[in-house]
Amino acid sequence: MNKTDFFNELYKLYGPVTRARNTFFYTKKGVRLTDCYQENGRAILGWEGGSAFTYFKNTLSRGQVGSFITEDHSRLKKAVTELLASNRNIHFFSNKLDALKAGLALSPENTAVFRPWANTQTNWPEVDCLVLNPPLPWTDTVFILATKEELKTDKEKLANTIELPYALQAALTRAIYNLIKALQEREEKDWFIYDPVLTKYFERKGPYLYPKIPQEKYDDFLLHCLKLGIVFNPDYKEYSIVPFGADKGVFTKLKNSPFIY
């Protein structure tokens, strides 16, 4: 099911979402939904964006939105370098495919997608090119390609890069530091407590959930769960995410009304 159709179904059942907070949607009809979609990982730190939104607002309030020169993106570069524990250059793209293509053009054998709490066997500092999906809910057209500082870059291979306004770079910088902090705080014990219900339908790797359900049954499963107040990723080929910090009771209805496949 595509995302548009799925969220139209949510609207038909519960009306518009009036607030998104932590891992929950609150709807016009007074229903709270547990969000395991989390904007395809963008909201993995919560829908509020934490202090990242504050940094964005403060930058706007200072009027740093013109074509004049502001501080460069060295702060964001420093944050990405700390996240990946290796000196990095950063390049911005408007979609994941362009970022991956550029990484593969620069380093065909050593390019990957960085996913926090996953691929724990991967030594991230040793990967030449890493594509980052920034943990900020509304930046769905921003992807960061982090290349090793010593890796020789080619302008032709980075032809599809984009520029980002300083205010957005400030917000992304704070979001990356928030992610670094979360990586130190969240661990396996925060994910497996939901296994008795979720692993009937998903294979879990860290906080990420990959469907076990046959693809032809997945749309029915999505709608079944939506009626029980749970939102999973509508894209079968993508992952859903365990709702960090949510009470185990959010899955009680699914436990009591299991989906048969």
mmCIF file of C-alpha atoms in Angstrom:
data_model
loop_
_atom_site.group_PDB
_atom_site.id
_atom_site.type_symbol
_atom_site.label_atom_id
_atom_site.label_comp_id
_atom_site.label_asym_id
_atom_site.label_seq_id
_atom_site.Cartn_x
_atom_site.Cartn_y
_atom_site.Cartn_z
ATOM 1 C CA MET A 1 0.000 0.000 0.000
ATOM 2 C CA ASN A 2 1.349 3.422 -0.792
ATOM 3 C CA LYS A 3 1.687 6.019 1.932
ATOM 4 C CA THR A 4 -1.028 8.312 0.569
ATOM 5 C CA ASP A 5 -3.668 5.566 0.464
ATOM 6 C CA PHE A 6 -2.724 4.364 3.926
ATOM 7 C CA PHE A 7 -2.977 7.774 5.567
ATOM 8 C CA ASN A 8 -6.275 8.359 3.767
ATOM 9 C CA GLU A 9 -7.523 5.242 5.548
ATOM 10 C CA LEU A 10 -6.284 6.665 8.851
ATOM 11 C CA TYR A 11 -8.159 9.885 8.108
ATOM 12 C CA LYS A 12 -11.378 8.028 7.296
ATOM 13 C CA LEU A 13 -11.217 6.134 10.590
ATOM 14 C CA TYR A 14 -10.052 8.817 12.973
ATOM 15 C CA GLY A 15 -10.150 12.190 11.249
ATOM 16 C CA PRO A 16 -7.115 14.465 10.957
ATOM 17 C CA VAL A 17 -4.093 14.149 13.223
ATOM 18 C CA THR A 18 -4.153 17.183 15.507
ATOM 19 C CA ARG A 19 -0.918 16.493 17.341
ATOM 20 C CA ALA A 20 2.112 14.192 17.090
ATOM 21 C CA ARG A 21 4.160 13.679 20.226
ATOM 22 C CA ASN A 22 6.839 11.149 21.140
ATOM 23 C CA THR A 23 5.648 7.969 19.386
ATOM 24 C CA PHE A 24 1.945 8.827 19.262
ATOM 25 C CA PHE A 25 -0.561 10.495 16.954
ATOM 26 C CA TYR A 26 -3.546 12.271 18.509
ATOM 27 C CA THR A 27 -6.572 12.582 16.238
ATOM 28 C CA LYS A 28 -9.616 14.831 15.901
ATOM 29 C CA LYS A 29 -11.846 12.014 17.168
ATOM 30 C CA GLY A 30 -9.892 11.849 20.419
ATOM 31 C CA VAL A 31 -8.067 8.609 19.580
ATOM 32 C CA ARG A 32 -4.385 8.089 20.335
ATOM 33 C CA LEU A 33 -2.520 5.960 17.800
ATOM 34 C CA THR A 34 0.832 4.265 18.428
ATOM 35 C CA ASP A 35 3.242 5.267 15.685
ATOM 36 C CA CYS A 36 5.564 2.472 14.539
ATOM 37 C CA TYR A 37 6.068 4.170 11.172
ATOM 38 C CA GLN A 38 7.884 7.185 12.617
ATOM 39 C CA GLU A 39 8.135 8.912 9.260
ATOM 40 C CA ASN A 40 10.252 6.084 7.892
ATOM 41 C CA GLY A 41 12.803 6.664 10.655
ATOM 42 C CA ARG A 42 12.881 10.454 10.589
ATOM 43 C CA ALA A 43 10.912 10.598 13.849
ATOM 44 C CA ILE A 44 12.877 7.874 15.617
ATOM 45 C CA LEU A 45 13.843 10.382 18.335
ATOM 46 C CA GLY A 46 10.241 11.541 18.730
ATOM 47 C CA TRP A 47 7.917 13.763 16.755
ATOM 48 C CA GLU A 48 8.762 16.960 18.605
ATOM 49 C CA GLY A 49 12.292 17.072 17.214
ATOM 50 C CA GLY A 50 13.494 17.984 20.684
ATOM 51 C CA SER A 51 15.899 20.892 20.861
ATOM 52 C CA ALA A 52 16.440 20.688 17.073
ATOM 53 C CA PHE A 53 13.224 22.639 16.481
ATOM 54 C CA THR A 54 14.349 25.232 19.023
ATOM 55 C CA TYR A 55 17.620 25.714 17.152
ATOM 56 C CA PHE A 56 15.702 26.142 13.906
ATOM 57 C CA LYS A 57 13.319 28.689 15.420
ATOM 58 C CA ASN A 58 16.120 30.647 17.087
ATOM 59 C CA THR A 59 18.083 30.841 13.829
ATOM 60 C CA LEU A 60 15.009 32.145 12.016
ATOM 61 C CA SER A 61 14.375 34.705 14.748
ATOM 62 C CA ARG A 62 17.867 36.105 14.178
ATOM 63 C CA GLY A 63 17.056 36.624 10.515
ATOM 64 C CA GLN A 64 19.790 34.297 9.277
ATOM 65 C CA VAL A 65 17.823 33.332 6.197
ATOM 66 C CA GLY A 66 19.244 35.612 3.493
ATOM 67 C CA SER A 67 21.844 35.138 0.791
ATOM 68 C CA PHE A 68 24.514 36.792 2.928
ATOM 69 C CA ILE A 69 27.315 34.716 4.420
ATOM 70 C CA THR A 70 26.620 33.023 7.744
ATOM 71 C CA GLU A 71 28.652 30.438 9.597
ATOM 72 C CA ASP A 72 29.446 27.579 7.225
ATOM 73 C CA HIS A 73 28.387 23.986 7.743
ATOM 74 C CA SER A 74 31.465 23.156 9.822
ATOM 75 C CA ARG A 75 29.260 22.574 12.884
ATOM 76 C CA LEU A 76 27.175 19.989 11.071
ATOM 77 C CA LYS A 77 30.334 18.404 9.667
ATOM 78 C CA LYS A 78 31.741 18.195 13.195
ATOM 79 C CA ALA A 79 28.547 16.531 14.462
ATOM 80 C CA VAL A 80 28.587 13.934 11.663
ATOM 81 C CA THR A 81 32.288 13.300 12.311
ATOM 82 C CA GLU A 82 31.509 12.630 15.979
ATOM 83 C CA LEU A 83 28.551 10.389 15.111
ATOM 84 C CA LEU A 84 30.646 8.241 12.763
ATOM 85 C CA ALA A 85 33.857 8.429 14.840
ATOM 86 C CA SER A 86 35.856 9.404 11.742
ATOM 87 C CA ASN A 87 36.729 12.627 9.943
ATOM 88 C CA ARG A 88 34.085 13.301 7.327
ATOM 89 C CA ASN A 89 33.122 15.661 4.544
ATOM 90 C CA ILE A 90 29.385 16.092 4.043
ATOM 91 C CA HIS A 91 27.302 16.536 0.902
ATOM 92 C CA PHE A 92 23.552 17.143 0.701
ATOM 93 C CA PHE A 93 21.084 15.452 -1.661
ATOM 94 C CA SER A 94 17.334 15.747 -2.146
ATOM 95 C CA ASN A 95 16.761 11.995 -2.385
ATOM 96 C CA LYS A 96 18.302 8.781 -1.163
ATOM 97 C CA LEU A 97 18.955 7.345 -4.633
ATOM 98 C CA ASP A 98 21.133 10.280 -5.696
ATOM 99 C CA ALA A 99 23.082 10.089 -2.447
ATOM 100 C CA LEU A 100 23.657 6.341 -2.895
ATOM 101 C CA LYS A 101 24.664 6.740 -6.536
ATOM 102 C CA ALA A 102 27.216 9.384 -5.602
ATOM 103 C CA GLY A 103 28.615 7.218 -2.810
ATOM 104 C CA LEU A 104 28.888 4.188 -5.062
ATOM 105 C CA ALA A 105 30.553 6.272 -7.774
ATOM 106 C CA LEU A 106 33.161 7.436 -5.273
ATOM 107 C CA SER A 107 33.624 4.088 -3.546
ATOM 108 C CA PRO A 108 31.877 1.158 -5.277
ATOM 109 C CA GLU A 109 32.984 -1.432 -2.731
ATOM 110 C CA ASN A 110 32.652 0.565 0.478
ATOM 111 C CA THR A 111 29.391 2.528 0.542
ATOM 112 C CA ALA A 112 26.495 1.871 2.921
ATOM 113 C CA VAL A 113 23.414 3.382 4.547
ATOM 114 C CA PHE A 114 23.933 4.334 8.176
ATOM 115 C CA ARG A 115 21.157 3.032 10.396
ATOM 116 C CA PRO A 116 21.484 3.641 14.150
ATOM 117 C CA TRP A 117 21.245 0.562 16.385
ATOM 118 C CA ALA A 118 21.352 -1.717 13.326
ATOM 119 C CA ASN A 119 24.177 -3.526 11.553
ATOM 120 C CA THR A 120 26.052 -3.732 14.828
ATOM 121 C CA GLN A 121 28.792 -5.776 13.152
ATOM 122 C CA THR A 122 29.585 -2.944 10.754
ATOM 123 C CA ASN A 123 32.599 -0.824 11.636
ATOM 124 C CA TRP A 124 31.143 2.525 10.587
ATOM 125 C CA PRO A 125 34.436 4.495 10.815
ATOM 126 C CA GLU A 126 35.917 2.198 8.168
ATOM 127 C CA VAL A 127 33.149 2.751 5.597
ATOM 128 C CA ASP A 128 34.204 5.261 2.924
ATOM 129 C CA CYS A 129 30.764 6.657 2.124
ATOM 130 C CA LEU A 130 27.719 6.598 4.378
ATOM 131 C CA VAL A 131 24.226 7.854 3.554
ATOM 132 C CA LEU A 132 22.444 9.371 6.558
ATOM 133 C CA ASN A 133 18.708 9.806 6.940
ATOM 134 C CA PRO A 134 18.647 12.752 9.398
ATOM 135 C CA PRO A 135 16.524 12.153 12.540
ATOM 136 C CA LEU A 136 14.289 15.188 12.000
ATOM 137 C CA PRO A 137 10.648 14.457 11.083
ATOM 138 C CA TRP A 138 10.027 17.081 8.388
ATOM 139 C CA THR A 139 13.263 16.791 6.402
ATOM 140 C CA ASP A 140 12.138 14.051 4.025
ATOM 141 C CA THR A 141 13.927 15.660 1.073
ATOM 142 C CA VAL A 142 17.318 15.890 2.780
ATOM 143 C CA PHE A 143 19.921 13.129 2.757
ATOM 144 C CA ILE A 144 23.525 13.486 3.858
ATOM 145 C CA LEU A 145 26.390 11.655 2.178
ATOM 146 C CA ALA A 146 29.287 11.512 4.626
ATOM 147 C CA THR A 147 32.556 10.732 2.863
ATOM 148 C CA LYS A 148 35.894 10.024 4.498
ATOM 149 C CA GLU A 149 37.920 13.207 4.610
ATOM 150 C CA GLU A 150 40.866 11.553 2.868
ATOM 151 C CA LEU A 151 38.666 10.169 0.077
ATOM 152 C CA LYS A 152 39.267 12.007 -3.179
ATOM 153 C CA THR A 153 35.989 13.480 -4.429
ATOM 154 C CA ASP A 154 34.971 14.177 -7.999
ATOM 155 C CA LYS A 155 32.684 17.119 -8.795
ATOM 156 C CA GLU A 156 31.052 15.211 -11.635
ATOM 157 C CA LYS A 157 30.109 12.378 -9.282
ATOM 158 C CA LEU A 158 28.641 14.904 -6.842
ATOM 159 C CA ALA A 159 26.740 16.798 -9.532
ATOM 160 C CA ASN A 160 23.319 16.363 -7.913
ATOM 161 C CA THR A 161 24.201 17.907 -4.568
ATOM 162 C CA ILE A 162 21.973 20.647 -3.157
ATOM 163 C CA GLU A 163 22.505 23.596 -0.843
ATOM 164 C CA LEU A 164 20.741 23.865 2.510
ATOM 165 C CA PRO A 165 19.783 27.101 4.272
ATOM 166 C CA TYR A 166 21.737 27.789 7.418
ATOM 167 C CA ALA A 167 18.677 27.516 9.675
ATOM 168 C CA LEU A 168 18.062 23.961 8.468
ATOM 169 C CA GLN A 169 21.728 23.054 8.926
ATOM 170 C CA ALA A 170 21.510 24.337 12.508
ATOM 171 C CA ALA A 171 18.489 22.113 13.170
ATOM 172 C CA LEU A 172 20.180 19.083 11.588
ATOM 173 C CA THR A 173 23.297 19.663 13.675
ATOM 174 C CA ARG A 174 21.263 19.571 16.884
ATOM 175 C CA ALA A 175 19.360 16.502 15.657
ATOM 176 C CA ILE A 176 22.636 14.641 15.047
ATOM 177 C CA TYR A 177 23.861 15.474 18.559
ATOM 178 C CA ASN A 178 20.500 14.299 19.938
ATOM 179 C CA LEU A 179 21.038 11.030 18.074
ATOM 180 C CA ILE A 180 24.532 10.631 19.542
ATOM 181 C CA LYS A 181 23.035 11.025 23.024
ATOM 182 C CA ALA A 182 20.227 8.558 22.264
ATOM 183 C CA LEU A 183 22.739 5.980 20.997
ATOM 184 C CA GLN A 184 24.330 6.068 24.444
ATOM 185 C CA GLU A 185 20.994 5.655 26.231
ATOM 186 C CA ARG A 186 18.881 3.227 24.192
ATOM 187 C CA GLU A 187 19.802 -0.418 24.007
ATOM 188 C CA GLU A 188 18.472 -3.936 23.458
ATOM 189 C CA LYS A 189 16.498 -4.036 26.706
ATOM 190 C CA ASP A 190 14.373 -1.172 25.386
ATOM 191 C CA TRP A 191 13.323 -3.150 22.306
ATOM 192 C CA PHE A 192 12.821 -6.793 23.279
ATOM 193 C CA ILE A 193 10.083 -6.117 25.845
ATOM 194 C CA TYR A 194 7.590 -5.919 22.955
ATOM 195 C CA ASP A 195 8.749 -9.174 21.324
ATOM 196 C CA PRO A 196 5.938 -11.433 22.612
ATOM 197 C CA VAL A 197 3.491 -9.604 20.354
ATOM 198 C CA LEU A 198 5.570 -8.106 17.565
ATOM 199 C CA THR A 199 7.808 -11.021 16.606
ATOM 200 C CA LYS A 200 4.751 -12.977 15.475
ATOM 201 C CA TYR A 201 4.586 -10.573 12.553
ATOM 202 C CA PHE A 202 8.081 -9.112 12.247
ATOM 203 C CA GLU A 203 11.720 -10.043 12.460
ATOM 204 C CA ARG A 204 13.329 -7.530 14.797
ATOM 205 C CA LYS A 205 16.866 -6.181 14.457
ATOM 206 C CA GLY A 206 17.480 -3.655 17.192
ATOM 207 C CA PRO A 207 14.470 -1.308 17.031
ATOM 208 C CA TYR A 208 13.731 -2.148 13.378
ATOM 209 C CA LEU A 209 10.905 -4.460 12.352
ATOM 210 C CA TYR A 210 10.954 -6.357 9.048
ATOM 211 C CA PRO A 211 7.719 -8.104 7.976
ATOM 212 C CA LYS A 212 7.364 -11.878 8.246
ATOM 213 C CA ILE A 213 3.872 -11.642 6.823
ATOM 214 C CA PRO A 214 3.581 -12.546 3.113
ATOM 215 C CA GLN A 215 3.499 -9.432 0.985
ATOM 216 C CA GLU A 216 0.067 -10.249 -0.424
ATOM 217 C CA LYS A 217 -1.343 -10.217 3.148
ATOM 218 C CA TYR A 218 0.450 -7.105 4.325
ATOM 219 C CA ASP A 219 -2.193 -4.519 3.353
ATOM 220 C CA ASP A 220 -4.829 -6.480 5.292
ATOM 221 C CA PHE A 221 -2.479 -6.587 8.266
ATOM 222 C CA LEU A 222 -1.941 -2.805 8.093
ATOM 223 C CA LEU A 223 -5.666 -2.099 8.140
ATOM 224 C CA HIS A 224 -6.274 -4.653 10.889
ATOM 225 C CA CYS A 225 -3.679 -2.936 13.085
ATOM 226 C CA LEU A 226 -4.889 0.534 12.187
ATOM 227 C CA LYS A 227 -8.325 -0.364 13.527
ATOM 228 C CA LEU A 228 -6.570 -1.418 16.737
ATOM 229 C CA GLY A 229 -4.791 1.927 17.017
ATOM 230 C CA ILE A 230 -1.367 0.950 15.662
ATOM 231 C CA VAL A 231 0.366 2.520 12.662
ATOM 232 C CA PHE A 232 2.982 0.427 10.848
ATOM 233 C CA ASN A 233 5.029 1.379 7.797
ATOM 234 C CA PRO A 234 2.758 1.069 4.735
ATOM 235 C CA ASP A 235 5.728 0.135 2.525
ATOM 236 C CA TYR A 236 6.310 -3.618 2.745
ATOM 237 C CA LYS A 237 9.930 -3.234 1.621
ATOM 238 C CA GLU A 238 10.757 -0.784 4.406
ATOM 239 C CA TYR A 239 10.974 -1.286 8.154
ATOM 240 C CA SER A 240 8.715 -0.296 11.009
ATOM 241 C CA ILE A 241 10.177 0.790 14.342
ATOM 242 C CA VAL A 242 9.565 -0.283 17.944
ATOM 243 C CA PRO A 243 7.981 2.677 19.815
ATOM 244 C CA PHE A 244 10.681 3.613 22.326
ATOM 245 C CA GLY A 245 9.326 4.324 25.792
ATOM 246 C CA ALA A 246 5.724 3.332 25.050
ATOM 247 C CA ASP A 247 3.916 1.181 27.594
ATOM 248 C CA LYS A 248 3.656 -2.474 26.576
ATOM 249 C CA GLY A 249 -0.097 -2.077 26.800
ATOM 250 C CA VAL A 250 -0.201 -0.274 23.459
ATOM 251 C CA PHE A 251 -0.082 -3.710 21.817
ATOM 252 C CA THR A 252 -2.700 -5.366 24.062
ATOM 253 C CA LYS A 253 -5.454 -5.065 21.451
ATOM 254 C CA LEU A 254 -3.249 -6.748 18.851
ATOM 255 C CA LYS A 255 -2.391 -9.470 21.349
ATOM 256 C CA ASN A 256 -6.091 -10.067 22.037
ATOM 257 C CA SER A 257 -7.109 -9.769 18.378
ATOM 258 C CA PRO A 258 -4.241 -11.337 16.458
ATOM 259 C CA PHE A 259 -3.975 -11.164 12.701
ATOM 260 C CA ILE A 260 -4.145 -14.603 11.107
ATOM 261 C CA TYR A 261 -2.044 -15.168 8.025
#
